[in-house]
Tab-separated table of C-alpha atoms and ligand atoms in Angstrom:
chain	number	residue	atom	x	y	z
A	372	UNK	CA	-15.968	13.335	9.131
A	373	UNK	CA	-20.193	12.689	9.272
A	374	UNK	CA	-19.727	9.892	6.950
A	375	UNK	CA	-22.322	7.244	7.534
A	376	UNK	CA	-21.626	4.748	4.460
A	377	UNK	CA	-17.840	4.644	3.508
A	378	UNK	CA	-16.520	2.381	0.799
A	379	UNK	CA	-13.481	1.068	1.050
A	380	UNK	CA	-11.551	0.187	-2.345
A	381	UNK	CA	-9.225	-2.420	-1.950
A	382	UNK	CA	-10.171	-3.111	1.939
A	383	UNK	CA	-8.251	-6.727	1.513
A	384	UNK	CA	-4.704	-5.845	0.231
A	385	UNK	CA	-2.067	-4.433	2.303
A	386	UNK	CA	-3.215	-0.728	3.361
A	387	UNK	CA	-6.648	-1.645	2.724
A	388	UNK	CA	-6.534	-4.143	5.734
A	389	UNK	CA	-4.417	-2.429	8.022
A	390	UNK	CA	-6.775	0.618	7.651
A	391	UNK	CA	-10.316	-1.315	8.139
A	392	UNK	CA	-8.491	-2.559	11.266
A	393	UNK	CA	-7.435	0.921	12.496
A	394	UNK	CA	-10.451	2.541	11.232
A	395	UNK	CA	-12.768	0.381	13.391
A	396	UNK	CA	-11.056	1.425	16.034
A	397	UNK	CA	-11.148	5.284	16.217
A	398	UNK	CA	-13.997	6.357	18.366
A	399	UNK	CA	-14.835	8.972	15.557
A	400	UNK	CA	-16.143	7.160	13.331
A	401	UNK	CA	-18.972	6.065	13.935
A	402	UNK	CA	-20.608	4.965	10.256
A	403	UNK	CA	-20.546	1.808	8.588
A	404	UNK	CA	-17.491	0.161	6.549
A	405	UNK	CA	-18.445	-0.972	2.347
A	406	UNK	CA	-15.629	-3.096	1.428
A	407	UNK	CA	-15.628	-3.382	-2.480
A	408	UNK	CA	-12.312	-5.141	-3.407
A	409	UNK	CA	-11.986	-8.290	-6.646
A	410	UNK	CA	-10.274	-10.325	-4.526
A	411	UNK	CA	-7.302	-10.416	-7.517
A	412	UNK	CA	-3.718	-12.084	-6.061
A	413	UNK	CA	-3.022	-9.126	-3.895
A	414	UNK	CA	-6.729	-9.269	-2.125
A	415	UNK	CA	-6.781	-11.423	1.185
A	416	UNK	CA	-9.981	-12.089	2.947
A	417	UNK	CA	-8.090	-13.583	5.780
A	418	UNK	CA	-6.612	-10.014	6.141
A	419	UNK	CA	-9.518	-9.313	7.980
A	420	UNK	CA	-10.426	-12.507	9.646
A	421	UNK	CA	-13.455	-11.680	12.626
A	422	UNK	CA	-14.292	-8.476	11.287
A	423	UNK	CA	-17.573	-9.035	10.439
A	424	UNK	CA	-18.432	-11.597	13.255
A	425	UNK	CA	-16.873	-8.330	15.630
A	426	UNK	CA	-18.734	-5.591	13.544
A	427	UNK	CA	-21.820	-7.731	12.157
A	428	UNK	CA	-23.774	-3.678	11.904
A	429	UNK	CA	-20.389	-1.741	10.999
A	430	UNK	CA	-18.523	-3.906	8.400
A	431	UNK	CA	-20.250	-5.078	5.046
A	432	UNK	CA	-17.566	-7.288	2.153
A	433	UNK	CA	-18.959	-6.466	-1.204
A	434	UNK	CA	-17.200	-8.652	-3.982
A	435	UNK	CA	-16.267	-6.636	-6.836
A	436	UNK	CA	-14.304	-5.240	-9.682
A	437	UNK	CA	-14.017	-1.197	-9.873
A	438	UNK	CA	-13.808	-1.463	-13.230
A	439	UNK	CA	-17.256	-2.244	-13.811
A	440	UNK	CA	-19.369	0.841	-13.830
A	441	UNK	CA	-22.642	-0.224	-13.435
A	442	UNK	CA	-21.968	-2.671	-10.187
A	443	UNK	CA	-20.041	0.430	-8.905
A	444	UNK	CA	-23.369	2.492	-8.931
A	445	UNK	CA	-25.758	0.025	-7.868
A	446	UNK	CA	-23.028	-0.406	-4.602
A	447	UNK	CA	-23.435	3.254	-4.259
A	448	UNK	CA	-27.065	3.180	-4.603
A	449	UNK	CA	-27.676	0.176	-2.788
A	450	UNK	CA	-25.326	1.887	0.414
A	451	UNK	CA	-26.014	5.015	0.476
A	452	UNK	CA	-22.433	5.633	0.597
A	453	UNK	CA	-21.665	8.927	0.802
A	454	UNK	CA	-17.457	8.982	0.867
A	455	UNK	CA	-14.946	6.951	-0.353
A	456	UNK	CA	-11.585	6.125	0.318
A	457	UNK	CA	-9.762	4.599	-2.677
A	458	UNK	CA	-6.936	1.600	-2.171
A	459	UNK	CA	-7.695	-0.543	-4.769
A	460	UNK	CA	-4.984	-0.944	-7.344
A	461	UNK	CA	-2.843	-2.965	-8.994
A	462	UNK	CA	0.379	-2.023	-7.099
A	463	UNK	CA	3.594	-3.946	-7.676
A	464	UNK	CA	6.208	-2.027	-10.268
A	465	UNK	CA	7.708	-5.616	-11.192
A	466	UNK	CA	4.321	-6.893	-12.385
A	467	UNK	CA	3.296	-3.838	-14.615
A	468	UNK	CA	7.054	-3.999	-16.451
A	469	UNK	CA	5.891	-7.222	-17.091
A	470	UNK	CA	2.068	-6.904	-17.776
A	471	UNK	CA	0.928	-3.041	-17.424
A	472	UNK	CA	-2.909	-3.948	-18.701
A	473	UNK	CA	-3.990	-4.573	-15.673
A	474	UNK	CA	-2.250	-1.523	-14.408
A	475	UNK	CA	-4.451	0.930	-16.663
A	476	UNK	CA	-7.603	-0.846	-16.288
A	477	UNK	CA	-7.968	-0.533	-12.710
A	478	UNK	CA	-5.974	1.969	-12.054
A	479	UNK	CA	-7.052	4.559	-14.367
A	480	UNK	CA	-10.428	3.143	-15.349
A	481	UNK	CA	-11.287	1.833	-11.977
A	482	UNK	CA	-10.646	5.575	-10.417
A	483	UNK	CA	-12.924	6.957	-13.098
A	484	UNK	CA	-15.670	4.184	-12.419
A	485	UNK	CA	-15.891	5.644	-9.176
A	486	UNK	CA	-15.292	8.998	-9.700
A	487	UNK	CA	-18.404	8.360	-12.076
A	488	UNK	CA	-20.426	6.634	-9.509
A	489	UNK	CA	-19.548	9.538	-6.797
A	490	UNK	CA	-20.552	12.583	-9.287
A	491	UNK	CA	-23.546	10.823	-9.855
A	492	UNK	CA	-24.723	11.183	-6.114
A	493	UNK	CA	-23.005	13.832	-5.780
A	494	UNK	CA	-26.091	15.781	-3.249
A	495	UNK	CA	-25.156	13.453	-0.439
A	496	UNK	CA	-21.540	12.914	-1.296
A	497	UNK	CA	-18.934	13.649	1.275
A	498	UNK	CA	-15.393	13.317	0.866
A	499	UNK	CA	-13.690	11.114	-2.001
A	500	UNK	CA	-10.246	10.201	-0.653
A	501	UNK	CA	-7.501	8.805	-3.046
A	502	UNK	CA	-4.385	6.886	-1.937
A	503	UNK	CA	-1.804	7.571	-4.085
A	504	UNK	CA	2.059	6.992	-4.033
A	505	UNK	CA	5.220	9.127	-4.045
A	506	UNK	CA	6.911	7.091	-7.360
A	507	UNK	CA	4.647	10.069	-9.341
A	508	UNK	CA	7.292	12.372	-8.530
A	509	UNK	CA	10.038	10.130	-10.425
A	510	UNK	CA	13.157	9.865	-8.822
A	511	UNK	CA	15.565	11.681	-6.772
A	512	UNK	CA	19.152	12.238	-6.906
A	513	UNK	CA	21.292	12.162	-4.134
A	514	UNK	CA	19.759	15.603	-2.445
A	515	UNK	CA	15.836	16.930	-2.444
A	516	UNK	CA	13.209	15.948	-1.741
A	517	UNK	CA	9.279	15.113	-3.113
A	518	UNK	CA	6.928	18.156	-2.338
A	519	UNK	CA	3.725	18.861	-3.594
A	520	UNK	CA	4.487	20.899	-5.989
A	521	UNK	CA	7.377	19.037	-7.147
A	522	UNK	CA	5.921	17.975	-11.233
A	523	UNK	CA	5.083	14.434	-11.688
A	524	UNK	CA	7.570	12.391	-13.724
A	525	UNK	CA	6.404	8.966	-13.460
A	526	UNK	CA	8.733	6.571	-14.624
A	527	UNK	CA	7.688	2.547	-14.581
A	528	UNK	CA	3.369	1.792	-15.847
A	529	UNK	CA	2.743	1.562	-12.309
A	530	UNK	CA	3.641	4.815	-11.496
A	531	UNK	CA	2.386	6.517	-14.647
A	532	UNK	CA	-1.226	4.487	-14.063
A	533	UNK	CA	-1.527	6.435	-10.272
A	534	UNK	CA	-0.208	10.144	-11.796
A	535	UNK	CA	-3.080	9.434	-14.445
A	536	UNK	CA	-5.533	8.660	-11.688
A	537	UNK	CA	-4.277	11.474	-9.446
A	538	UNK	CA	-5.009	13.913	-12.162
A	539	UNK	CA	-8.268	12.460	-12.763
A	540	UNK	CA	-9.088	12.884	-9.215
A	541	UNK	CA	-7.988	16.150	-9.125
A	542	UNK	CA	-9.721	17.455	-12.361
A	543	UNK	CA	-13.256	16.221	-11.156
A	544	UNK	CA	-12.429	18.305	-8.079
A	545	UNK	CA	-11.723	21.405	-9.612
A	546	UNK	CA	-14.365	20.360	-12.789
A	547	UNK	CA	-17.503	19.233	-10.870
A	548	UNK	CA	-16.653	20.469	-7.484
A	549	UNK	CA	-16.710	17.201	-6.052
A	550	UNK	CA	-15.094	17.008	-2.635
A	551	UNK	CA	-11.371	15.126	-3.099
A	552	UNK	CA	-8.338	14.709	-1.324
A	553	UNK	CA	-5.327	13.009	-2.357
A	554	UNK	CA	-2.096	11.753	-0.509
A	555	UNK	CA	0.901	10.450	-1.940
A	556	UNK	CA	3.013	8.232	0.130
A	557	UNK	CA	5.959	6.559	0.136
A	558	UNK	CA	7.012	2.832	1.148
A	559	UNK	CA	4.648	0.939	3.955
A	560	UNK	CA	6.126	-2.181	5.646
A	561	UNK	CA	3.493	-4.015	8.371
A	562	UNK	CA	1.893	-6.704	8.894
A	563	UNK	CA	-0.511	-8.799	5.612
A	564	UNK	CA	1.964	-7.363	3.247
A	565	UNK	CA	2.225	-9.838	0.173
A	566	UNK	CA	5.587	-11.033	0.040
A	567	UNK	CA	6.457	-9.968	-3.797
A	568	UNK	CA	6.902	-6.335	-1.795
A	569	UNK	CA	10.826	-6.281	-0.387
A	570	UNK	CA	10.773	-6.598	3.328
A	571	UNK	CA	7.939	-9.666	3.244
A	572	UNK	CA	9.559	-11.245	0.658
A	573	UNK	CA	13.332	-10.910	2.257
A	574	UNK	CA	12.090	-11.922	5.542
A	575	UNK	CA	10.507	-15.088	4.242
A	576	UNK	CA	13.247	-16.528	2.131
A	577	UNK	CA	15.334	-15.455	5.181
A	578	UNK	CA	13.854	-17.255	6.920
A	579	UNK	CA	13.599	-20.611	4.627
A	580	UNK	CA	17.375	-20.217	3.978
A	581	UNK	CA	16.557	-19.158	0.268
A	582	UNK	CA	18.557	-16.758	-1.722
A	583	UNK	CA	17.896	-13.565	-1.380
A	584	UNK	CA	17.692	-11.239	-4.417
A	585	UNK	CA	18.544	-7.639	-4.239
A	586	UNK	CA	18.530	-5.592	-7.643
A	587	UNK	CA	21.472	-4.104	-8.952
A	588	UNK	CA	24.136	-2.748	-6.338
A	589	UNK	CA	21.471	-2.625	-3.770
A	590	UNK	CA	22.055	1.528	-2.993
A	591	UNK	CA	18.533	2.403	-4.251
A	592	UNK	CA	16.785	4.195	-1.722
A	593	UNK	CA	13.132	4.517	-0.152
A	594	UNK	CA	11.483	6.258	2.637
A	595	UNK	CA	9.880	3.674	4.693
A	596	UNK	CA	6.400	4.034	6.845
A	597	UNK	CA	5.160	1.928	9.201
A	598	UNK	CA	1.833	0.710	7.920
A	599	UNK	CA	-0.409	1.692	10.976
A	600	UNK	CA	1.366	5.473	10.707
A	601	UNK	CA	-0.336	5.748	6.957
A	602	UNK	CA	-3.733	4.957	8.315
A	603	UNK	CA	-3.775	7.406	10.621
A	604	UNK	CA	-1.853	10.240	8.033
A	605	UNK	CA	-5.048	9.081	5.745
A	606	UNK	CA	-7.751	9.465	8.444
A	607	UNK	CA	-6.658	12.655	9.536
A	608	UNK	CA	-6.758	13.874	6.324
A	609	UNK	CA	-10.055	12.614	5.554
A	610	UNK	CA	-11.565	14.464	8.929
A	611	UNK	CA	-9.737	17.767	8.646
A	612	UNK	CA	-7.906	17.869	5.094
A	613	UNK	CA	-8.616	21.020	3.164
A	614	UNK	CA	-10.555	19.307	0.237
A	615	UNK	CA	-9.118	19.521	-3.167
A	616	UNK	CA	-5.646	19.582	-1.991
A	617	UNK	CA	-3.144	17.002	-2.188
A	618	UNK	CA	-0.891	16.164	0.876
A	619	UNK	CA	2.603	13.847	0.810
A	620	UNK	CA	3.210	11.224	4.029
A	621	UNK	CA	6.336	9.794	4.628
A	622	UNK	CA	8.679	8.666	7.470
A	623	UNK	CA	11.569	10.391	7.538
A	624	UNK	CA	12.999	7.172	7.142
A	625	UNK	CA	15.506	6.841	4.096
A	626	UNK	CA	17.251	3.648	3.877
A	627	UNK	CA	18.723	2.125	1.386
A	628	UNK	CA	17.915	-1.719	0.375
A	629	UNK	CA	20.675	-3.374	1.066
A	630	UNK	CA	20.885	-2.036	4.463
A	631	UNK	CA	17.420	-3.310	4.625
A	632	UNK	CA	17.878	-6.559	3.128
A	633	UNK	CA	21.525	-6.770	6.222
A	634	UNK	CA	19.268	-5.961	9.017
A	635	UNK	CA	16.505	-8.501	8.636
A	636	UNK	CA	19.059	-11.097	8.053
A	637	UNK	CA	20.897	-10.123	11.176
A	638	UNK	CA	17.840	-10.063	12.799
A	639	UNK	CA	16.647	-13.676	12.335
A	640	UNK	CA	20.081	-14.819	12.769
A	641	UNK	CA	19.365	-13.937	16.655
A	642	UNK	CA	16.065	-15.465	16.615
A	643	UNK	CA	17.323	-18.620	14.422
A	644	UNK	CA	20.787	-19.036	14.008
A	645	UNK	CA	20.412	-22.096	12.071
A	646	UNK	CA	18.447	-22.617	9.311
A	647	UNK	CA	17.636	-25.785	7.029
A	648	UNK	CA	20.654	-27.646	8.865
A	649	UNK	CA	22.861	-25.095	7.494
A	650	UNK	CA	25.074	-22.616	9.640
A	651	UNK	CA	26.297	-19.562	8.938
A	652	UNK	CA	25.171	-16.257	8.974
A	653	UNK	CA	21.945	-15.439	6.445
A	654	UNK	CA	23.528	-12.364	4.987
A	655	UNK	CA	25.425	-15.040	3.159
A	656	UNK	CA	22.426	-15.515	1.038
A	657	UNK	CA	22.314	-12.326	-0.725
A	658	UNK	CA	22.479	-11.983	-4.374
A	659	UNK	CA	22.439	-9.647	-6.546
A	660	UNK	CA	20.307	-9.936	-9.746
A	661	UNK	CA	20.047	-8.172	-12.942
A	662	UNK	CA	18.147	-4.367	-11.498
A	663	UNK	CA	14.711	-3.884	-12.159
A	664	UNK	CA	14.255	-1.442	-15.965
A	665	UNK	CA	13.917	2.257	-15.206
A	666	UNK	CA	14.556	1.770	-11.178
A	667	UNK	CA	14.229	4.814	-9.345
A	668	UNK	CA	17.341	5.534	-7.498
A	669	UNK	CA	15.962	7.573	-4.611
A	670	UNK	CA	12.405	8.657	-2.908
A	671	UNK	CA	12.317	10.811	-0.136
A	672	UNK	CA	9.392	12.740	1.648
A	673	UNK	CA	8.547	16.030	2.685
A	674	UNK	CA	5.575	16.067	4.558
A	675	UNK	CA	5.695	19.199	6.122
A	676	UNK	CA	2.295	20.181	4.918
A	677	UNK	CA	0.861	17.393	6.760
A	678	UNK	CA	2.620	18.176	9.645
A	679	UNK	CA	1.802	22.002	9.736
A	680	UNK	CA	-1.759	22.397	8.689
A	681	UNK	CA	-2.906	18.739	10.306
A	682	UNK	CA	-0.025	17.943	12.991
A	683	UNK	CA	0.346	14.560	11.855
A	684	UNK	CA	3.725	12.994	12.239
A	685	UNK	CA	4.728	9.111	12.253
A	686	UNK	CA	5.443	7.779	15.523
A	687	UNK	CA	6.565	4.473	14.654
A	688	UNK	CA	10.464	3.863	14.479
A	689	UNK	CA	12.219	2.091	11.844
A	690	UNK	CA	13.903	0.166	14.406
A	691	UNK	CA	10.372	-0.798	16.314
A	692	UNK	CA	8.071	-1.191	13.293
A	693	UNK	CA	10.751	-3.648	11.364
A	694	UNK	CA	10.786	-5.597	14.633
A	695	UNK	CA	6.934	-6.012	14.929
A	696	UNK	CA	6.998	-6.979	11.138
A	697	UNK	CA	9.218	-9.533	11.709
A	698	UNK	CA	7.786	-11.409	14.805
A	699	UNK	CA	4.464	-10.739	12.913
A	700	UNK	CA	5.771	-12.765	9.519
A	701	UNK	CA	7.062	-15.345	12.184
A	702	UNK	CA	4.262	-15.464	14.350
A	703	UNK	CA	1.438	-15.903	10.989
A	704	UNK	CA	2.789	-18.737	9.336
A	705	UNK	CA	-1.076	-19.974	8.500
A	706	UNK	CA	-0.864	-16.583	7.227
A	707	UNK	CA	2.148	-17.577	4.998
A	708	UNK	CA	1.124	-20.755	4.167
A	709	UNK	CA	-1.904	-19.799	2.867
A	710	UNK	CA	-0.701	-16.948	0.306
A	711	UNK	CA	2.233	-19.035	-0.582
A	712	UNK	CA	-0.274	-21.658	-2.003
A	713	UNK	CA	-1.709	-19.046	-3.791
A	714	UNK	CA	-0.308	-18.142	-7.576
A	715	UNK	CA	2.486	-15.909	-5.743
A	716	UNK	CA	4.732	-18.828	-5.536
A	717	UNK	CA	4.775	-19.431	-9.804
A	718	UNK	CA	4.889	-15.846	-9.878
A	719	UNK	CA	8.205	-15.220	-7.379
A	720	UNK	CA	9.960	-18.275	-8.724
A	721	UNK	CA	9.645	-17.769	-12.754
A	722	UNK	CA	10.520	-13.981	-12.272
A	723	UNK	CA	13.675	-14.490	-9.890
A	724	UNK	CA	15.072	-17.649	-11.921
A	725	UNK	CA	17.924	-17.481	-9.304
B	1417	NAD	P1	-2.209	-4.409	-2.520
B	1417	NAD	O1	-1.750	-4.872	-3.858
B	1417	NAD	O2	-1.748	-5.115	-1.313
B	1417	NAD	O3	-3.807	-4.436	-2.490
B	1417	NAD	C1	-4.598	-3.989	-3.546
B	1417	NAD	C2	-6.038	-4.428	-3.284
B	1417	NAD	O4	-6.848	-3.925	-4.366
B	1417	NAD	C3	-6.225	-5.949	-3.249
B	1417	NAD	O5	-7.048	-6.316	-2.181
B	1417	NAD	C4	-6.880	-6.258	-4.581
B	1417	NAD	O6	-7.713	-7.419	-4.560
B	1417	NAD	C5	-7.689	-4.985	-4.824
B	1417	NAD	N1	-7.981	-4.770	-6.255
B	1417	NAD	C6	-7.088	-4.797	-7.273
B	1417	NAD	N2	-7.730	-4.597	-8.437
B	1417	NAD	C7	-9.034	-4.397	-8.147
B	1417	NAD	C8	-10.197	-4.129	-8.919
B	1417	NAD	N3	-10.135	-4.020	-10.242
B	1417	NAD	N4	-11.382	-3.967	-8.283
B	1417	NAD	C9	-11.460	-4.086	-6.939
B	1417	NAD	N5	-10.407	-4.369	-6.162
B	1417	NAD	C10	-9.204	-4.515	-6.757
B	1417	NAD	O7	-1.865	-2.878	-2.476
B	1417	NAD	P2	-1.365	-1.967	-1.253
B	1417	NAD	O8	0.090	-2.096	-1.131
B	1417	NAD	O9	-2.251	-2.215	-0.094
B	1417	NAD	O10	-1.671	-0.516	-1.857
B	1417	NAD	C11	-2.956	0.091	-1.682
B	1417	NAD	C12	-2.942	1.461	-2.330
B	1417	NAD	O11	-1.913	2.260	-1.744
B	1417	NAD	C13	-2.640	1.441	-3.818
B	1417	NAD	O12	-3.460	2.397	-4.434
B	1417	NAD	C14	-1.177	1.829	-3.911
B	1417	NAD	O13	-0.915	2.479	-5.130
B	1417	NAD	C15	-1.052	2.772	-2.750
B	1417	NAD	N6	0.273	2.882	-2.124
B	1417	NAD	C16	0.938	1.759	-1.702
B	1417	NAD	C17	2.159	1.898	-1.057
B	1417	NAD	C18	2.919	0.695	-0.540
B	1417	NAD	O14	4.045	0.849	-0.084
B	1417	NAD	N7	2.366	-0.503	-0.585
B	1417	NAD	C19	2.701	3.177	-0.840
B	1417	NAD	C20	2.004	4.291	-1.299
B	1417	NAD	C21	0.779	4.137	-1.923
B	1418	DAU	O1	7.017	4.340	-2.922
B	1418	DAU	C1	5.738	3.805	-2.775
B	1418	DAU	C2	5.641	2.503	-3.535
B	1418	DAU	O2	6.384	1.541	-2.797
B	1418	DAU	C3	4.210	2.019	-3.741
B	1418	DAU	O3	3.532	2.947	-4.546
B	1418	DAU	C4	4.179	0.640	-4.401
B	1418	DAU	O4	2.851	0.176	-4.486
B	1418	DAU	C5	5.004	-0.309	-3.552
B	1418	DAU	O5	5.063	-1.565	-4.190
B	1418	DAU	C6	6.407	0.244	-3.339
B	1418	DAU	O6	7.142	0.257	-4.586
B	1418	DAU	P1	8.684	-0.191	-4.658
B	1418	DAU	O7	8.996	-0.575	-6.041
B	1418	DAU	O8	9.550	0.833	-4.015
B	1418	DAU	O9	8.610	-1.469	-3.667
B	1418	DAU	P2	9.298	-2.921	-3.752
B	1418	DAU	O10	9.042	-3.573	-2.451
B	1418	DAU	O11	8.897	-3.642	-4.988
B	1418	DAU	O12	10.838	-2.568	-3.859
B	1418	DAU	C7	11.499	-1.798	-2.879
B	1418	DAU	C8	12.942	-1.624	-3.323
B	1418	DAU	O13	13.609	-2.886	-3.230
B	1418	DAU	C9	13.087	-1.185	-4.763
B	1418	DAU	O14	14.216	-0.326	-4.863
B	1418	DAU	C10	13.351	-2.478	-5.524
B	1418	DAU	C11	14.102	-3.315	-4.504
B	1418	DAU	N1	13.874	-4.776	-4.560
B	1418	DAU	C12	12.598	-5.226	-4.564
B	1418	DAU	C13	12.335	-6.581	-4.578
B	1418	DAU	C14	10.909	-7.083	-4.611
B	1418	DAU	C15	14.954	-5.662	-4.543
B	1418	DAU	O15	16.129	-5.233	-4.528
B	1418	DAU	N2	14.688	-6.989	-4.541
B	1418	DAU	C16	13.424	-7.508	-4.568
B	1418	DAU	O16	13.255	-8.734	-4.582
């Protein structure tokens, strides 16, 4: 992977952050790091805190909405950049049942922006990667699981904004012969999550002694990935990936939520047995609340392709990666302080209404 100018979309959410961080690390690459992200609720510049005081040549922020076509060409111009690996998105199911606009703006027209801005230099262009999730497939029921070939059934505006964009993606591959991958992937849990996402948000009022809300009976089930095992599953990809092919990461890791939701409780009942005063065990605090419309019952990977043609597989445990989450949400509580004076606090507390 020659690539000399890369934009990264989205480089200060979740994936976007955790993947700057890994990326800068790999001793093949070599090129410089365009970091093109709004900055919306989601987008934390402290997510990257002493990146560009490290990596003053390597690392450039660029302030900016992908829905705007003509700053998305003059970045490319500008740059030089020559691949692109696509995070930014609106990305949290509750908020598009609740407000899908955003959801089709930047996910659909924000893709074709820079699918746009990529044809258009398309001489130098290198690889455009998209980061794309496995609720495309729909859901599963109790056996099976998502392949590649499986046929997209989206079922909530978030999902159905990231098949759009996948097929977009796609199409300009096989249309223009612009060099694309995709991958679709399943849950992440890691470090700078934003705590609307389950195991951030469980953690924290765990931790606070607040109630904890779990949706329906709590038996929904996702495949979980450790956030540092998705950078890697996308940088492989981007080096050796066969280009216009679409690969699925997971992490073998199905859980349901309430198991989930048990475990962290019982977990910083060991750290902290008390809490606000109050004794007794935090699994007490579970409740469950009316379930979320059109919930998907049950995701679950196959990622064989990834692990035959590229020999990626995650190494992370469940067991190992939810501990390092949790001393991490512990350990950050500027971190926490600072998103939780951010809107995310009027958001959490008028949707929950526990
Ligand atoms: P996130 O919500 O934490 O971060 C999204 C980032 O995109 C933020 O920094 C935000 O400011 C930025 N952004 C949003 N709208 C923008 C716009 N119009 N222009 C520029 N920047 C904008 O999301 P995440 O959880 O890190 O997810 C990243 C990508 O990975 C998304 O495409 C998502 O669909 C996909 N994905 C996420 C998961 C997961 O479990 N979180 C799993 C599979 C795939
Ligand atoms: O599968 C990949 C997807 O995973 C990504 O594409 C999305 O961007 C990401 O947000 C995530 O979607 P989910 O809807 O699966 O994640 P969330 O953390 O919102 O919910 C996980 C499960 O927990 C889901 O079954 C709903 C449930 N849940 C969630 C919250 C926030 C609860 O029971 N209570 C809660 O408070």
């Amino acid at each position: 992977m020659k690539t000399k100018n890369l934009m990264v979309t989205g480089g200060c959410g979740f994936i976007g952050s955790n993947f700057i961080h890994y990326l800068l690390r790999q001793d093949d690459f070599t090129g410089r790091i365009i970091n093109v992200d709004k900055l919306t609720y989601a987008g934390n510049p402290d997510n990257l805190e002493g990146i560009e005081k490290n990596y003053p040549d390597r690392y450039i922020f660029e302030r900016a909405d992908i829905c705007d076509p003509g700053l998305m060409e003059d970045i490319f111009s500008r740059y030089g950049i020559d691949a692109v690996c696509h995070f930014a998105a609106e990305s949290h199911v509750d908020r598009s049942i609740k407000d899908p606009g955003a959801f089709i703006y930047t996910n659909i027209v924000g893709t074709f922006n820079l699918l746009e801005a990529a044809r258009s230099h398309a001489g130098d262009f290198i690889l455009f990667h998209h980061i794309s999730t496995d609720e495309v497939y729909g859901s599963l029921g109790k056996e099976g699981l998502f392949k590649e070939t499986t046929p997209y059934q989206p079922n909530s505006p978030y999902s159905a904004s990231k098949a759009s964009s996948d097929h977009l993606v796609r199409a300009y591959g096989k249309t223009y012969g612009l060099p694309v991958t995709i991958s679709n992937c399943s849950n992440n849990y890691g470090p700078y999550q934003f705590p609307e996402k389950l195991i951030p948000l469980i953690a924290l009022n765990a931790k606070e002694g607040e109630k904890l809300p779990v949706y329906g009976d709590g038996r929904n089930v996702r495949d979980w990935l450790y956030v540092e095992d998705h950078c890697d599953a996308i940088w492989t990809i981007m080096k050796s990936g066969r280009r216009g092919e679409t690969y699925n990461i997971g992490g073998n890791m199905e859980m349901e939520n309430i198991v989930i939701v048990e475990m962290v409780c019982d977990m910083l009942d060991e750290i902290t047995p008390i809490h606000r005063g109050k004794n007794g065990p935090r699994k007490n605090l579970i409740t469950f609340v009316k379930d979320r419309p059109g919930h998907d019952r049950r995701y679950a990977i196959d990622f064989t392709k990834l692990q035959n043609e590229l020999n990626w597989s995650p190494k992370e445990s469940f067991e190992s990666g939810i501990k390092k989450t949790i001393s991490w949400y512990l350990e950050n509580s500027k971190w926490v302080q600072r998103v939780k004076n951010n809107e995310y606090h009027s958001w959490i507390s008028e949707q929950y209404k526990l």
